[in-house]
XYZ file of N, CA and C in Angstrom:
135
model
N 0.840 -1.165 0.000
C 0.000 0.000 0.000
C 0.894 1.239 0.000
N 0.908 2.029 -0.658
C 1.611 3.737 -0.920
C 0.716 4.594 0.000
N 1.827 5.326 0.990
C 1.129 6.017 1.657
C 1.139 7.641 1.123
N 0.823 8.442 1.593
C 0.778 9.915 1.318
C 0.129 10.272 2.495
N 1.002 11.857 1.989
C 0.935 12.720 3.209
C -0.588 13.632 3.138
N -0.798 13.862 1.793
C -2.299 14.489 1.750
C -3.123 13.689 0.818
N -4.313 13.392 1.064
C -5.371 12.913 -0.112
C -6.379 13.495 -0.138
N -6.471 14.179 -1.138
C -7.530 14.921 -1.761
C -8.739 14.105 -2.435
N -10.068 13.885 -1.649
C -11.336 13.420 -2.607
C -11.931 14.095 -3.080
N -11.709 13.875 -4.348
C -13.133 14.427 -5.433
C -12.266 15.280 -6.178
N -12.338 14.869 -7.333
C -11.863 15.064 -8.568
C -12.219 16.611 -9.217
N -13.237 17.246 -8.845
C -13.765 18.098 -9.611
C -13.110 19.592 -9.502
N -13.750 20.180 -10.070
C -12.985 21.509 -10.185
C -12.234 21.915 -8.858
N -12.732 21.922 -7.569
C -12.118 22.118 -6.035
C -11.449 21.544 -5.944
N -11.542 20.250 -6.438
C -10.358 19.183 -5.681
C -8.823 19.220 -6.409
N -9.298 19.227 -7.879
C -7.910 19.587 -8.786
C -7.382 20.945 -8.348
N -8.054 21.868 -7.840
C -7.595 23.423 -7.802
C -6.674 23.385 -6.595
N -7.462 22.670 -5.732
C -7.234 21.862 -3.489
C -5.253 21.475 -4.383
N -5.705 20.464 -5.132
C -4.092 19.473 -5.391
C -3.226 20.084 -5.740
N -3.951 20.973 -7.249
C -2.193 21.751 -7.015
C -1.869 22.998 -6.558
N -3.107 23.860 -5.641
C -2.291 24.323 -4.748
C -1.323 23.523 -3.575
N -2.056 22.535 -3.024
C -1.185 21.659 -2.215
C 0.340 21.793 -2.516
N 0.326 21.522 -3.688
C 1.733 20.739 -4.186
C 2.244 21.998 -4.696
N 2.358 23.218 -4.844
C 2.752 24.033 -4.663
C 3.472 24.758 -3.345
N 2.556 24.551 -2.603
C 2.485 25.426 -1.274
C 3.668 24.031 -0.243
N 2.943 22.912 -0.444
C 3.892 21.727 0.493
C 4.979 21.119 -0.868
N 5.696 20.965 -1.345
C 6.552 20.665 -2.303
C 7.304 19.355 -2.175
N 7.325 19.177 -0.719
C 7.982 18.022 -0.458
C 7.188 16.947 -0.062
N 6.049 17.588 0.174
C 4.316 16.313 0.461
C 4.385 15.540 -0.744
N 4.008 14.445 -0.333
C 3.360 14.287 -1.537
C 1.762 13.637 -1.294
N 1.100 13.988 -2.566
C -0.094 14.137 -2.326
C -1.063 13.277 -3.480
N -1.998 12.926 -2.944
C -3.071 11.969 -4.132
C -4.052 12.359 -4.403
N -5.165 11.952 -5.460
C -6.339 12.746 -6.047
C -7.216 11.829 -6.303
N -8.049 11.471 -5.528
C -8.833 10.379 -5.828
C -10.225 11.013 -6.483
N -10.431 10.330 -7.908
C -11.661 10.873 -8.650
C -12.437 9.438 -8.880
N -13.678 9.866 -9.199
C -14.550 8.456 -10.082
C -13.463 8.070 -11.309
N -14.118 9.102 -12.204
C -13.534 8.888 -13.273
C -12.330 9.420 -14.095
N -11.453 8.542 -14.521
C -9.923 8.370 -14.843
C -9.796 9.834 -15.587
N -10.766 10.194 -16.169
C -10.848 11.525 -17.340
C -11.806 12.505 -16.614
N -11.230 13.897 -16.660
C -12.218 14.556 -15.965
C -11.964 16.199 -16.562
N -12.367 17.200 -16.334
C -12.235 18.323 -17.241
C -11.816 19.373 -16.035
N -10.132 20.141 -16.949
C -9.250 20.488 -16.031
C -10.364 22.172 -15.899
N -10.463 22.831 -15.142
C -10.867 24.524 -14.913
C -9.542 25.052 -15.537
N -9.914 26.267 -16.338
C -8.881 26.970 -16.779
C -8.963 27.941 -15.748
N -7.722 28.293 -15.709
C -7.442 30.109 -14.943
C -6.740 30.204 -14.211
């Protein structure tokens, strides 16, 4: 089992926005993104 330091649920616009601020802000975290589905539509901006 792979552990991580943050896991982010839900794929959708918050959660992708949540991840890579994460991984910005913590750099050395590392962090996961758990969505339904494998394909999902990124928010621009």
């Amino acid at each position: 089992m792979k552990k991580y330091d943050v896991i982010i649920v839900g794929g959708g616009p918050a959660g992708v926005i949540t991840a890579v601020t994460a991984k910005r802000t913590y750099r050395d975290k590392s962090i996961a993104l758990i969505r339904k589905v494998e394909k999902a539509i990124v928010p621009c901006g």
